[in-house]
Amino acid sequence: MGNRKGEQESLLGTGPIHRLFFSLAVPAILAQMINILYNLVDKMFIGHIPVEGPLALAGVGITTPVILAISALAALVSMGGAPKASIMMGRQNYPAAEEILGTCTWMILVLSLLLTVFMRLCGRPVLLLFGASSGTIGYALDYMNIYCLGTVLIQLTLGLNAFITAEGFTKISMLNVAVGAVCNVVLDYVMINLLHWGVEGAALATILSQGVSALCVVGFLLSRHSTLKLRLKNIVFRRDLLLPCILLGTSPALMQLTENMVAISFNTSLQRFGGDMAVSSMSIMNSIMQFVMLLLPGLVQGAQPILSYNLGAEKIDRVRDCFRDLLVSCVAGSCLIWALCMLRPDWVAAIFTDNAQLIQYSSGAIRIYLSMLFLYGVQVACQYSFVALDQAPTAIFLTIWRKIILLIPLIFILPHLVAEPVTGVFLAEPIADTVAVCTTGPMFYRYFSRLKRKYGVK
C-alpha cells in the first residue's frame, strides 16, 4: 500500500515541522472565520425582513441550541475518527484508516436520520423548552422544520470534512466551507429579499448551501486526489472501530454541547445580580471569545494531522516539535488578545456597541472576565493535543473538569462570597481557567514525558 502515499500525506511524516504546521494552520483559521460568518449570514438577512424582522430573528435564535447539538453530534463521530485515521495512516495501514472513515460515515448517516425524525416529531416542545414564546414559536418551527430536513447534508459536511483535514488537506477543507458560505449569501438574498420567503427561505438557503459543500466533501473523498477513499463496502457498522472513535470524540462534542449550559448559567446569574446591563456586557465578552475561538482551534486543526500521523509513525521527535509550535502559537495568540483587552478594553467594547454607558460598564467587566486569558492558550493546546494523541479518557475528564465541575458551580457560588455579586460572576471564568491550566499543563507534561521515555526521545 506504500505506493498510494501521496505527496501531501508524505509531507506529514517528512516535511519541515514549522513550515508544515503553519501551512496547515492558516487555511484552518480562515475556515473558522468563514464558518462564523456562515452562522451570522442568516440572522443578518432575517433581521432586516420588513415588519417581522425582530420577531423572526428571535425565533431563529431559539433554534441555536438545536443547531449546536447537530454540530456536536457530528464532532462526536468525526473529531474522534479523524485523528484515529491519521494514526493509521502514520502506521501505513491505509485499509484500516478507510474502514474508520466508512464506519464513521455510517454513524453520521444514522445520527442524521434519528435527528431528523426526532425534530419533525418533537420540534415544538423542544423549541418551547429552549425559550420560544407564543410570538416566536411559529418562526422557530418554520425555520427548524426545513433546516432539519438537511441534517444529513450538514452532518456529512461537518463530519467528513474533518477527515480531509486529517489527511493534511486543510486548504481543501477551507474551500469546501467557503463554497457553501458564498452560496448561502447568494441564496439568502434571492430567497429572502427577492422571493420574500422569510425564515423558510433562510432555512432552505442554508441546507442547499450545505448540500453544495457536502457534494464537494464527498466528491473529494471519492477522487484520486484523496489519500483516503470513501468506499461503499466500508460504510457499515463495526463496533470495534466505532466505539473508540466516539470515545475520543466525546471531549470535543462535550465542549460544544456545554457552551449552551455555560451561556445560560452566566445569563441567569448576571440577570439576577446585575440586570440587563450585565447581560449585555456578557454578550460583548462572548463576541470577544468568538475571536479567540476563531484563532486557537484553527491552530489546533493545523497541528492535529501532524501530531496524529507522526504518533502512528512513532516519530515522537516530530510530535514534540509540532506540539512546541502549537503551544507557542496558542499562547502568543491568547496573550495578544489579552493584552489588547487589558490595555484598551474601551476600544474592544466599542467594536460591538456605541452606547457610552455600556462601553464604560463593559470595560471593567472585560478586565475581570478575561484577566487570565493569557493562560487559555496552554489549556487549548494541551487539551486538544490529548485528542490528537488518542488519549480519550484524559480529554473527556479535562472537558468535564473545566466547564461542569469548575466553571458552572463557580458562576452561582462566587456571587455569595464577594462584596460585589456581579464581580463574583465575572470572576468565575478566570478562576476556572487558572485551576484548569494548573491541572492540564502538568498532566500533559507527565503524559509526554512517559511517551518520550517509551520511544527513547530526549
Tab-separated table of C-alpha atoms in Angstrom, residues 4 45 59 62 129 160 168 186 207 221 244 252 275 296 298 304 318 333-334 380 392 425 432 457:
chain	number	residue	atom	x	y	z
A	4	ARG	CA	-0.577	5.067	-2.539
A	45	PHE	CA	-30.815	38.809	6.384
A	59	GLY	CA	-37.467	32.812	16.632
A	62	ILE	CA	-34.261	29.951	19.672
A	129	LEU	CA	-38.254	24.256	26.248
A	160	LEU	CA	-16.341	14.142	6.622
A	168	GLY	CA	-3.377	17.327	5.713
A	186	VAL	CA	-26.434	34.464	-2.642
A	207	ILE	CA	-29.474	23.420	3.589
A	221	LEU	CA	-13.068	11.645	-0.791
A	244	PRO	CA	-13.179	4.063	20.216
A	252	PRO	CA	-14.783	17.986	21.538
A	275	GLY	CA	-29.772	43.199	35.303
A	296	LEU	CA	-6.903	28.820	18.630
A	298	GLY	CA	-7.667	26.811	13.779
A	304	GLN	CA	-3.810	17.568	14.504
A	318	ARG	CA	8.262	15.301	15.222
A	333	GLY	CA	-2.375	34.379	20.208
A	334	SER	CA	-4.138	34.377	23.574
A	380	VAL	CA	-6.404	24.691	24.363
A	392	ALA	CA	-9.719	9.883	25.162
A	425	VAL	CA	-19.987	36.067	38.486
A	432	ALA	CA	-11.807	28.254	36.370
A	457	VAL	CA	13.363	10.510	22.671
